[in-house]
Coordinates of C-alpha atoms in Angstrom, one line a residue:
Chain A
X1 CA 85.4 71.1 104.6
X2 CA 84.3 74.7 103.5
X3 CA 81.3 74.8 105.4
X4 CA 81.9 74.0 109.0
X5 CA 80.2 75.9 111.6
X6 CA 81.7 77.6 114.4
X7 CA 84.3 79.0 112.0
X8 CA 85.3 82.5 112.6
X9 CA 86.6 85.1 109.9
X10 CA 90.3 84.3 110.8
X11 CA 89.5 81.5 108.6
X12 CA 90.8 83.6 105.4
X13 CA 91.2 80.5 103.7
X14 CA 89.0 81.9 100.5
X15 CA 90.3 85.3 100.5
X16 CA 93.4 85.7 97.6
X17 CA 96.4 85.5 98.2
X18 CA 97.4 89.1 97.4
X19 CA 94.7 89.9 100.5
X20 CA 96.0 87.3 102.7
X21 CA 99.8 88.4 102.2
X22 CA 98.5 92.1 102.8
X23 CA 96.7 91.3 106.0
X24 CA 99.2 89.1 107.3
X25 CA 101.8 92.5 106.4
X26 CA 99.7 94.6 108.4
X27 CA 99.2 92.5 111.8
X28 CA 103.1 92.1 111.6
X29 CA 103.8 95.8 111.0
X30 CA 100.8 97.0 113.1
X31 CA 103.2 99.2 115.5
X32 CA 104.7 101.1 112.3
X33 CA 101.5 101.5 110.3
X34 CA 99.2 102.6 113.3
X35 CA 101.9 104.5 115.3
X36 CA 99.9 108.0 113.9
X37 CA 100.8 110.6 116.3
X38 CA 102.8 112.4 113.9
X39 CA 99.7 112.4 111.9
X40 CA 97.4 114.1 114.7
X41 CA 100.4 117.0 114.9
X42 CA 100.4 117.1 111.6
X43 CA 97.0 118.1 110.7
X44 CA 96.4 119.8 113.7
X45 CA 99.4 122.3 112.4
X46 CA 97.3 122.1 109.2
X47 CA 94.6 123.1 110.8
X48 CA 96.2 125.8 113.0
X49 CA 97.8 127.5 109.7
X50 CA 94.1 127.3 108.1
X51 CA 92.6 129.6 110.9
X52 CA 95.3 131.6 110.8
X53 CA 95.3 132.1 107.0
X54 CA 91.4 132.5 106.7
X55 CA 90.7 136.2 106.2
X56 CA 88.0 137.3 109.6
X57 CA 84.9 137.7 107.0
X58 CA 84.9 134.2 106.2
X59 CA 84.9 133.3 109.7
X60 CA 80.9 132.9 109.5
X61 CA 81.0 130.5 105.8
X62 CA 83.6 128.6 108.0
X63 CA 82.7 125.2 107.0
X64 CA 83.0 125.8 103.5
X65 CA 87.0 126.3 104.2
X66 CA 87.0 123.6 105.7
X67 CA 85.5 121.2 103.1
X68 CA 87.0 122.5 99.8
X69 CA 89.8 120.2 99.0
X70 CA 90.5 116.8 99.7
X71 CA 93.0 117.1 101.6
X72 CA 91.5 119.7 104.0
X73 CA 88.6 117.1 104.0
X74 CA 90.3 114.1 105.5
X75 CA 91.9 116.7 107.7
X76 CA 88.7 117.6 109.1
X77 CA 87.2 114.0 109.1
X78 CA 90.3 113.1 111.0
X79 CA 90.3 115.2 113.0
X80 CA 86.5 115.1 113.9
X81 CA 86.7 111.3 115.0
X82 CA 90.4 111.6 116.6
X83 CA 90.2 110.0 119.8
X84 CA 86.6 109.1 120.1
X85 CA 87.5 105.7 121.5
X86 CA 89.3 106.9 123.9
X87 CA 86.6 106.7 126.8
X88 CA 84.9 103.1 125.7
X89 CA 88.7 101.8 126.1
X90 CA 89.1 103.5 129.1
X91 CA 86.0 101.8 130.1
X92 CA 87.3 97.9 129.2
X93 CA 90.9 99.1 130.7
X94 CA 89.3 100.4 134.5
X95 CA 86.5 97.5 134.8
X96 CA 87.8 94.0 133.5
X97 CA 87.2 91.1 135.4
X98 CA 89.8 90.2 138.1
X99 CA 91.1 86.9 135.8
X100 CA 91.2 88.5 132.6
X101 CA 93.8 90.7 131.5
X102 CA 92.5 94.3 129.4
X103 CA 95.9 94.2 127.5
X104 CA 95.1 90.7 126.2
X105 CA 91.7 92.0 125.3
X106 CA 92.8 95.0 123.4
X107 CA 95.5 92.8 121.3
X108 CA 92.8 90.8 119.9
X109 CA 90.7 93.4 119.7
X110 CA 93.7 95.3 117.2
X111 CA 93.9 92.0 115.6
X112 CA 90.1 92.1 114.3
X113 CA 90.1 95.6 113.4
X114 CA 93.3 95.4 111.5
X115 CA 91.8 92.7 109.2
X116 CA 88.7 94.2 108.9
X117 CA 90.7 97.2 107.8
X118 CA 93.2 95.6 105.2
X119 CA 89.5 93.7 103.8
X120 CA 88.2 97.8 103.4
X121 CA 88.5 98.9 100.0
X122 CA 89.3 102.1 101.1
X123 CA 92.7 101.3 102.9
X124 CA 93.9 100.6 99.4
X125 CA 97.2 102.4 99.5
X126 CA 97.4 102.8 103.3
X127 CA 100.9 101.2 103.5
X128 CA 102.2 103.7 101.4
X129 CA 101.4 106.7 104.0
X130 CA 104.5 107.4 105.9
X131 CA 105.9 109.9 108.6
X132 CA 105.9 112.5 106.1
X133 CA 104.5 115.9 104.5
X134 CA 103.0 114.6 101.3
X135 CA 102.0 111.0 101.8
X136 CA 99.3 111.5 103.8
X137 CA 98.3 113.9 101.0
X138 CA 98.5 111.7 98.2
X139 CA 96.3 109.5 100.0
X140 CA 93.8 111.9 100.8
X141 CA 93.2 112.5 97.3
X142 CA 92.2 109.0 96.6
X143 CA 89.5 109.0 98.9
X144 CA 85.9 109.1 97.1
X145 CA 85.0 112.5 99.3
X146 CA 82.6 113.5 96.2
X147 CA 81.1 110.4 95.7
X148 CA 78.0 111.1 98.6
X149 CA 76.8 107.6 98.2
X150 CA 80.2 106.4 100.1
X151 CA 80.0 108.7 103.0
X152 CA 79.2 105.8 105.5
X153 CA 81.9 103.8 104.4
X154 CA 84.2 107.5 104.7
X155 CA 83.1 107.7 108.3
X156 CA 83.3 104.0 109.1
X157 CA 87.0 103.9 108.1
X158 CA 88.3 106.5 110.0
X159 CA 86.5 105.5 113.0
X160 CA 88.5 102.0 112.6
X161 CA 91.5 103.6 111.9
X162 CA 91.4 105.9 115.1
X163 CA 90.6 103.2 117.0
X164 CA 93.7 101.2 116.1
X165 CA 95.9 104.0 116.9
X166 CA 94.7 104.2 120.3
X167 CA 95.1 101.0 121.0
X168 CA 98.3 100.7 118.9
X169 CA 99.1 104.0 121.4
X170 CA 98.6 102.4 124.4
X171 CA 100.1 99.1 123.7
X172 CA 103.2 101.1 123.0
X173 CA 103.5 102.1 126.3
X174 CA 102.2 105.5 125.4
X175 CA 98.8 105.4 127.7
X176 CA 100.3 108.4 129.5
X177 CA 99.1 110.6 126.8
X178 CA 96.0 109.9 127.3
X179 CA 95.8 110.3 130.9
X180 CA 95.3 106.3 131.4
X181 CA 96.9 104.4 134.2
X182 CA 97.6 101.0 132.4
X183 CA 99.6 98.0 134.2
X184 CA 102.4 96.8 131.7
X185 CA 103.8 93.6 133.6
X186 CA 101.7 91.1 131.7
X187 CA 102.8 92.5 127.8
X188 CA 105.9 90.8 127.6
X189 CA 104.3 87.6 127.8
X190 CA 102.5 88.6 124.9
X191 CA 103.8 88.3 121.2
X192 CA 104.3 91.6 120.7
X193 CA 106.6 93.6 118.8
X194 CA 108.0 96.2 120.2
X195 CA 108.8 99.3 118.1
X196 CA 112.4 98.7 116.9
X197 CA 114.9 101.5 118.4
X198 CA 116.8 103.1 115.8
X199 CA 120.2 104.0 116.2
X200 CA 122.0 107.0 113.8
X201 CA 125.1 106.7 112.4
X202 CA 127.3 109.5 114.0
X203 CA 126.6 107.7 117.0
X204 CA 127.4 104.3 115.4
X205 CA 130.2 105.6 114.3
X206 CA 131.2 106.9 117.2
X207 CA 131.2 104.3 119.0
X208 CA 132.9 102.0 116.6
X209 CA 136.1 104.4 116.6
X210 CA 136.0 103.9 120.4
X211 CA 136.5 100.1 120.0
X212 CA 138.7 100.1 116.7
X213 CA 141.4 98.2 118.5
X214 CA 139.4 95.2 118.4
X215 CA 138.4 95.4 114.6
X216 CA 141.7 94.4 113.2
X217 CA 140.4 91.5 110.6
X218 CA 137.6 91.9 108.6
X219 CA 135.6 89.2 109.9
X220 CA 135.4 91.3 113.8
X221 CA 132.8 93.3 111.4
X222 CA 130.6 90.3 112.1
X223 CA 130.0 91.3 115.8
X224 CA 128.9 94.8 114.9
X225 CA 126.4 93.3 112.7
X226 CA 125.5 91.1 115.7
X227 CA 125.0 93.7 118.2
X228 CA 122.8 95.6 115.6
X229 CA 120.9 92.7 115.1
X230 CA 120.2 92.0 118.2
X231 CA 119.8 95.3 120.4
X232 CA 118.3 97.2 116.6
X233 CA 116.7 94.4 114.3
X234 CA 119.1 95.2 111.2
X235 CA 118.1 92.1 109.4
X236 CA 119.9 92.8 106.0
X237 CA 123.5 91.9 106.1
X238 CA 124.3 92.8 102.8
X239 CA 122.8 96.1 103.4
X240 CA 125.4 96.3 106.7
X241 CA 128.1 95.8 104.8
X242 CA 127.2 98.0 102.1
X243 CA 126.4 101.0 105.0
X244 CA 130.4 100.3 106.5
X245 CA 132.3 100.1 103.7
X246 CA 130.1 104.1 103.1
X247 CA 131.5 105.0 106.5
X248 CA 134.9 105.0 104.8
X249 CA 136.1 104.7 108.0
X250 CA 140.2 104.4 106.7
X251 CA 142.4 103.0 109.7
X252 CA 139.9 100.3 110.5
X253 CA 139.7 96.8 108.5
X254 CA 137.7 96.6 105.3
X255 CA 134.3 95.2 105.6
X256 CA 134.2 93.5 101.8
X257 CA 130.4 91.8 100.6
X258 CA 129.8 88.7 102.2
X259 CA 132.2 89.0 104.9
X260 CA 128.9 88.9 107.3
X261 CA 127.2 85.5 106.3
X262 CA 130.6 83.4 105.6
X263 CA 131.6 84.3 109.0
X264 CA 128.4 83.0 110.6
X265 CA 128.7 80.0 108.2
X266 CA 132.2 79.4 109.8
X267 CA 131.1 79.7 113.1
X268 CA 127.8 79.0 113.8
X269 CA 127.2 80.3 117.5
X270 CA 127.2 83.6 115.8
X271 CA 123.5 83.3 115.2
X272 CA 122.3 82.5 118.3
X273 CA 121.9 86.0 120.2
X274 CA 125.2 87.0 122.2
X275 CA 123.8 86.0 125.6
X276 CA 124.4 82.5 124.1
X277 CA 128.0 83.1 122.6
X278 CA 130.8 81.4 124.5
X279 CA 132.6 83.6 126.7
X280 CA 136.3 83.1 125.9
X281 CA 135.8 84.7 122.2
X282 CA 137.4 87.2 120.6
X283 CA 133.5 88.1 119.4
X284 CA 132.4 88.3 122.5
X285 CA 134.5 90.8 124.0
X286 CA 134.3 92.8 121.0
X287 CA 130.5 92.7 121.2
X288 CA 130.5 93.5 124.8
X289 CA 132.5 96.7 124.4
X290 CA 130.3 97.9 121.5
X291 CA 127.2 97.6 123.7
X292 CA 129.3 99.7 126.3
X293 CA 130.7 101.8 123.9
X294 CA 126.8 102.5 122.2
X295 CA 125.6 103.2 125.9
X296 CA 128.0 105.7 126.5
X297 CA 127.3 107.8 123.1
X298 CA 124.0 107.7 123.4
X299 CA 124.5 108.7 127.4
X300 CA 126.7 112.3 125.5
Chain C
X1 CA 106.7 74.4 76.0
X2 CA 103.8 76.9 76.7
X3 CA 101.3 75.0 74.3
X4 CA 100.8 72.8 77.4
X5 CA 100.6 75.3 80.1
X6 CA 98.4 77.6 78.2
X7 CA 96.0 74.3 77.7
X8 CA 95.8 73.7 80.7
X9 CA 94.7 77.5 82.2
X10 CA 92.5 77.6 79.6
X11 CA 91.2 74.3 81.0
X12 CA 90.7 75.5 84.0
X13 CA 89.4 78.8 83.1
X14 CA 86.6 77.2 81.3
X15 CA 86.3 74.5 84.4
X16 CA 84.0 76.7 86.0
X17 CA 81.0 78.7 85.2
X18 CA 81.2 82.6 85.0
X19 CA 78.8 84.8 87.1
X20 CA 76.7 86.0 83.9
X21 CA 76.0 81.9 83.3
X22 CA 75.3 80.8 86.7
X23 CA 72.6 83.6 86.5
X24 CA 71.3 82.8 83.2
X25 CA 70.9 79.1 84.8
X26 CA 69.2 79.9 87.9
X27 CA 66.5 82.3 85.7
X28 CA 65.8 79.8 83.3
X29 CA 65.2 77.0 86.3
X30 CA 63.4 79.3 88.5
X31 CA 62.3 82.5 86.9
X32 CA 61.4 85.3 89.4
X33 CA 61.2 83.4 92.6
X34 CA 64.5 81.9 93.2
X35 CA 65.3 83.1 96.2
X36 CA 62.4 80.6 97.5
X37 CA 63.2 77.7 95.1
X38 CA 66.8 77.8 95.3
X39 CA 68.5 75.1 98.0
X40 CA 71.0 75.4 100.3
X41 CA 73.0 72.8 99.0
X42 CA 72.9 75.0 94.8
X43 CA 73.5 77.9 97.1
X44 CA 76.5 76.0 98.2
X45 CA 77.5 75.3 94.8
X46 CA 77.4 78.7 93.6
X47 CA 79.7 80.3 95.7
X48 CA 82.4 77.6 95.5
X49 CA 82.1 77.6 92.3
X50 CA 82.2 81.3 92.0
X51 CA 85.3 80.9 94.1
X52 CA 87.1 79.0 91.5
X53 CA 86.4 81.0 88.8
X54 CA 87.3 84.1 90.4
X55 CA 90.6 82.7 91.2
X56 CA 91.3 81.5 87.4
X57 CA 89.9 84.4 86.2
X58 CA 89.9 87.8 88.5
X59 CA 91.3 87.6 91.8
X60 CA 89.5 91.3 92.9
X61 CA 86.1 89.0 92.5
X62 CA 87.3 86.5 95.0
X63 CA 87.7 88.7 97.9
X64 CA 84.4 90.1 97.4
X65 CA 82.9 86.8 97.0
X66 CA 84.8 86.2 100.7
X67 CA 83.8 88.7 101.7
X68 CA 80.1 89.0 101.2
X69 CA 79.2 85.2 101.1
X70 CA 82.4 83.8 103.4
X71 CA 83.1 82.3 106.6
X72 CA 81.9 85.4 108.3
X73 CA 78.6 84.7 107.6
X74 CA 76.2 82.2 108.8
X75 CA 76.0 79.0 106.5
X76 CA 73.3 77.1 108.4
X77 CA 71.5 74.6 107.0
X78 CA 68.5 74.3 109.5
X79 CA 68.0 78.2 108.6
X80 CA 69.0 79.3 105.0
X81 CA 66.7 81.5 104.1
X82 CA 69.7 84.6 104.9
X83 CA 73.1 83.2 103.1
X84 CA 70.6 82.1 100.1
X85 CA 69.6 85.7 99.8
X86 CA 72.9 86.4 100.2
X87 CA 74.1 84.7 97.5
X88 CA 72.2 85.9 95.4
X89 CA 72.3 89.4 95.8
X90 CA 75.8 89.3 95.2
X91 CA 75.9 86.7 91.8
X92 CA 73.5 89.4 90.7
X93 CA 76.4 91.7 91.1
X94 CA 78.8 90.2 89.8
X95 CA 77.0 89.6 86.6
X96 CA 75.3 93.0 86.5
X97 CA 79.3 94.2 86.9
X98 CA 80.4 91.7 84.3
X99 CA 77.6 93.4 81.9
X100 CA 78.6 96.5 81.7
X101 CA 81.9 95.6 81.2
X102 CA 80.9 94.2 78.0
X103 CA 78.5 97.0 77.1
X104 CA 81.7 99.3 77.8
X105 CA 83.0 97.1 74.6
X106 CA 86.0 95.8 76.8
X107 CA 86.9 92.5 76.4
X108 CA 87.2 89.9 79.3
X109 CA 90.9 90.7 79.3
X110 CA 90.5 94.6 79.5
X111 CA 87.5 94.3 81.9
X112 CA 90.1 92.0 84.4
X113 CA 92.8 94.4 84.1
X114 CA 90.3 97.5 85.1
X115 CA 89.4 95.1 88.1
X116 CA 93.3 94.7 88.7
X117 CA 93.8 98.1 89.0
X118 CA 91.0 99.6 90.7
X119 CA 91.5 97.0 93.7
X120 CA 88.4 96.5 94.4
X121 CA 84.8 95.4 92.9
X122 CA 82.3 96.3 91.4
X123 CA 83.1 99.6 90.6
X124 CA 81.9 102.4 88.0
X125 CA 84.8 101.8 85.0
X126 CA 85.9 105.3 85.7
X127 CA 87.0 106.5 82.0
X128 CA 90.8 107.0 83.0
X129 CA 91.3 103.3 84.5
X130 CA 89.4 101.8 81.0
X131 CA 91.6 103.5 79.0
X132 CA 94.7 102.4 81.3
X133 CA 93.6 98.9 81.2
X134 CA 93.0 99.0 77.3
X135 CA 96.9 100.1 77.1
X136 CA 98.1 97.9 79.8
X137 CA 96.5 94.8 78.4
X138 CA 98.2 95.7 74.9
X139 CA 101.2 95.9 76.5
X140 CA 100.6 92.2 78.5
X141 CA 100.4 90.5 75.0
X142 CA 103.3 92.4 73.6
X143 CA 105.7 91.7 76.2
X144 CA 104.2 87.9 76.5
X145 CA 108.0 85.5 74.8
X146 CA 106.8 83.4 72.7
X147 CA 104.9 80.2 73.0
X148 CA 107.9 78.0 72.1
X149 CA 109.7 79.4 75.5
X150 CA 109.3 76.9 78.6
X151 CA 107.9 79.1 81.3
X152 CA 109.8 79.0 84.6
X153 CA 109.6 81.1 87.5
X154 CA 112.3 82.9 86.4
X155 CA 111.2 83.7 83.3
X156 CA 108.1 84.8 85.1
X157 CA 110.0 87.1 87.7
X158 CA 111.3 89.1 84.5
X159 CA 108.3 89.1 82.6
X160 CA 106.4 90.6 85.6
X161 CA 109.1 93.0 86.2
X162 CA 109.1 94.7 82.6
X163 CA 105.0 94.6 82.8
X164 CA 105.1 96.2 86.2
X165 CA 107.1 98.7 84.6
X166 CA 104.9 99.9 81.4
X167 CA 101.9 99.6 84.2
X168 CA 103.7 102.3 86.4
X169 CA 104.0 104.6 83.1
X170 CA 100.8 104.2 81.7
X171 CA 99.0 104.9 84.8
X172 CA 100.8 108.2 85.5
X173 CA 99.7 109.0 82.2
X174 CA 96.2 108.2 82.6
X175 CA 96.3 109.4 86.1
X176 CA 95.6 105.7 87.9
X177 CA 96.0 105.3 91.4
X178 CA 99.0 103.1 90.9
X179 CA 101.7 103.7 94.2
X180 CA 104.4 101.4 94.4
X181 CA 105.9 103.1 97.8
X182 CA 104.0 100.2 100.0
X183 CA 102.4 97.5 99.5
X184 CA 99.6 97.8 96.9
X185 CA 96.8 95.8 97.4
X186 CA 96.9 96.5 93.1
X187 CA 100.4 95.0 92.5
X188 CA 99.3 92.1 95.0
X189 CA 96.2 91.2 92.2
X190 CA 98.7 91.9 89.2
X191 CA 101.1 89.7 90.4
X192 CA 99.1 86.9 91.2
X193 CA 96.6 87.3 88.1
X194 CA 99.6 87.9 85.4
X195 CA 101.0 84.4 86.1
X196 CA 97.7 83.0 84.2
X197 CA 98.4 84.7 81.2
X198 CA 102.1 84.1 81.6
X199 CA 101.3 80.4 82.0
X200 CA 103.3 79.3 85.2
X201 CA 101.9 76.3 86.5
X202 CA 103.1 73.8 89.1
X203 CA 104.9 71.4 87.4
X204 CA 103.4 68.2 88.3
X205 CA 99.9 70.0 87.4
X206 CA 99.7 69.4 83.7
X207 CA 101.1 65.7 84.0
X208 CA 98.6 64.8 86.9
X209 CA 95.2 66.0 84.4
X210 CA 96.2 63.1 81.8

């Protein structure tokens, strides 16, 4: 059983647990965790203010600047690799074979490289760098930049990691920025996720003040939650009911906990998605307006 | 009862041979030239069994086991000369890692618990993360309930919980990598490992050994 040939490292069967859950985490949340270009502006402001701060007669020692600190190291290494792979997948994207598809390729590409990078001792704390001025920080300080011996591996991870972003980048749609011409009419055969749009909540609330009329009971909350399910992947229902009853929104109906799941216990078409629902409801209407009512705020 | 559950762990702890043993076992059979004496089939027998002790004993072992000796890599029979090598190089290691645990004076507890945290081995015992894990693994047998408590997966989700808590202040006062903000490869190992010493076993597990 253990030792068949042919077998390929997606047989993680021996890894633990802990490492399976984690890679598993990262190939589901590979548009969030890889999306980095809010890390390239980032450091590159970094890098701007560091010129601009450095006195002219160090100009010449300029390397030593740049590598004292941690965090002005990985801002360099980053930096250094950024966008290496661009031309090698530029290269797959312009000359693949007329029956295979580059998209396809690049997918299972990201797939390898994503477990190879959860397996990297390195990426320890990765999940915990987010869209933010001090995360990426924290984890630059954990990286063994003194220990020489572990320069290789250093250099090895962020090639990885800038190699997932660009082809994170691209299968987001964002090829553009890199001056690619890519063909998109195959993805959405693909299982991929698209990044989630987010919605705020003046403009939520907005546009649920435009349909109050409808939401005279407080089970017509369970359409809202619908549409946000649906068009914005809100998952947490409690969490929705929670966020309304904050609104404080006074001449509307209350929204009390648990409102949302016994209504979809109650009526069960309420979980298929509301293409599905049947058209004479009271739902449905309501749910319809909401959409309009969204697209219209959002048009402001 | 935990009398039971804690037999059984204990049992299965002890099922398997350590990395230090295996060693001592292949030197005595073979001396200096194992890696031409050794078969494929022992070869075999060392990583699963490797395998298993890592996952009684510490989980961080078990994904470097994986990953130096696992699918990845070519286990061919018609040409085992590399995965042989292979094997080897990493029980020595292991061993060599579980060594200077012991030389560090930690116990087997303290040196898992350093594994735990660090994420990743073998690694150098930085002095911060063995005095952590010294503290830590106090705190583990403090906040153990007693024996005569049955163990249930409730009981285990609050035992974890207060343990994950004394872990998060004892490594900001030993300055331990120790972020909560994601997932942490860390808390993944801590969670699975601490249910050994906690005793949850399936329940039909200790019924189906007699």
């Amino acid at each position: 059983m253990m030792f068949q040939d042919n077998n390929t490292r997606h047989d993680s069967d021996m890894f633990s647990l802990a490492m399976q859950r984690r890679m598993d985490m990262m190939l589901q949340n590979a548009n969030k965790l890889f999306s980095l270009g809010w890390l390239r502006k980032r450091l590159w402001k970094e890098f701007v203010n560091l010129i601009g701060e450095t006195p002219a007669t160090e100009y010449g020692n300029y390397s030593r600047v740049l590598l004292g600190g941690y965090e002005r190291r990985f801002m360099w290494e980053y930096l250094s690799v950024c966008q290496k792979s661009i031309s090698d997948l530029k290269r797959i994207l312009e000359n693949a074979y007329d029956d295979t598809d580059p998209l396809k390729e690049l997918l299972e590409e990201r797939e390898e490289l994503i477990r190879e990078f959860a397996r990297m001792p390195l990426s320890k704390t990765w999940e915990c760098v987010k869209n933010d001025n001090h995360s990426w920080r924290n984890f630059a300080r954990r990286l063994p930049f003194a220990d020489f011996s572990r320069k290789e591996d250093i250099t090895r991870f962020f090639l990885i990691l800038d190699r997932i972003s660009v082809i994170t980048d691209i299968l987001c749609r964002k090829a553009k920025e890199y001056g690619l011409e890519v063909d998109y009419s195959s993805l959405d055969t693909y299982d991929v996720q698209e990044q989630r749009k987010q919605i705020s909540d003046e403009v939520l609330i907005e546009a649920i003040k435009s349909v109050g009329s409808f939401l005279t009971t407080d089970s017509t909350w369970t359409a809202v939650y619908c549409v946000l399910r649906d068009d914005y992947g809100i998952q947490n229902q409690s969490q929705f009911e929670r966020d309304v009853q904050k609104f404080g929104l006074k001449k509307l109906a209350k929204c009390p906990d648990g409102t949302v799941s016994r209504t979809i216990a109650n009526n069960v078409y309420l979980s298929l998605s509301i293409e599905d629902w049947p058209s004479d409801k009271k739902f449905t209407k309501l749910a319809a307006a909401l959409r309009e009512a969204i697209k219209a705020e959002l048009a402001k | 009862m935990a009398s039971k559950e804690r037999e059984y762990i204990n049992k299965m702890r002890r099922q398997y041979r350590s990395p230090i043993e295996w060693l001592k076992d292949v030197e005595t059979r073979y001396g200096a030239d194992a890696e031409q004496k050794l078969s494929y089939k022992e070869a075999q027998d060392i990583y699963s069994e490797s395998i298993g002790w890592a996952i009684w004993n510490d989980i961080a072992m078990q994904d470097f086991w994986a990953e130096e000796c696992g699918y990845g890599h070519q286990w061919n029979e018609d040409n085992p000369k590399p995965i042989i090598q292979k094997v080897l190089a990493t029980l020595n290691t292991m061993a060599d890692h579980l060594r200077r645990g012991r030389e560090l004076g930690l116990s087997e507890m303290e040196q898992q618990v350093v594994d735990t945290l660090w994420g990743w081995v073998p690694h150098n015992y930085e002095d911060n993360y063995v005095a952590c894990a010294r503290e830590v693994s106090k705190a583990i047998v403090r906040l153990l309930p007693a024996d005569t408590e049955i163990r249930s997966e409730e009981g285990y989700a609050l035992y974890y919980n207060k343990v994950l808590g004394e872990v998060k202040k004892l490594a900001e006062k030993h300055d331990v990598d120790f972020d909560t903000s994601g997932y942490n490869l860390s808390v993944g190992y801590l969670y699975e490992w601490l249910s050994n010493e906690y005793g949850l076993v399936s329940e039909d597990a200790c019924d189906w050994e007699e």
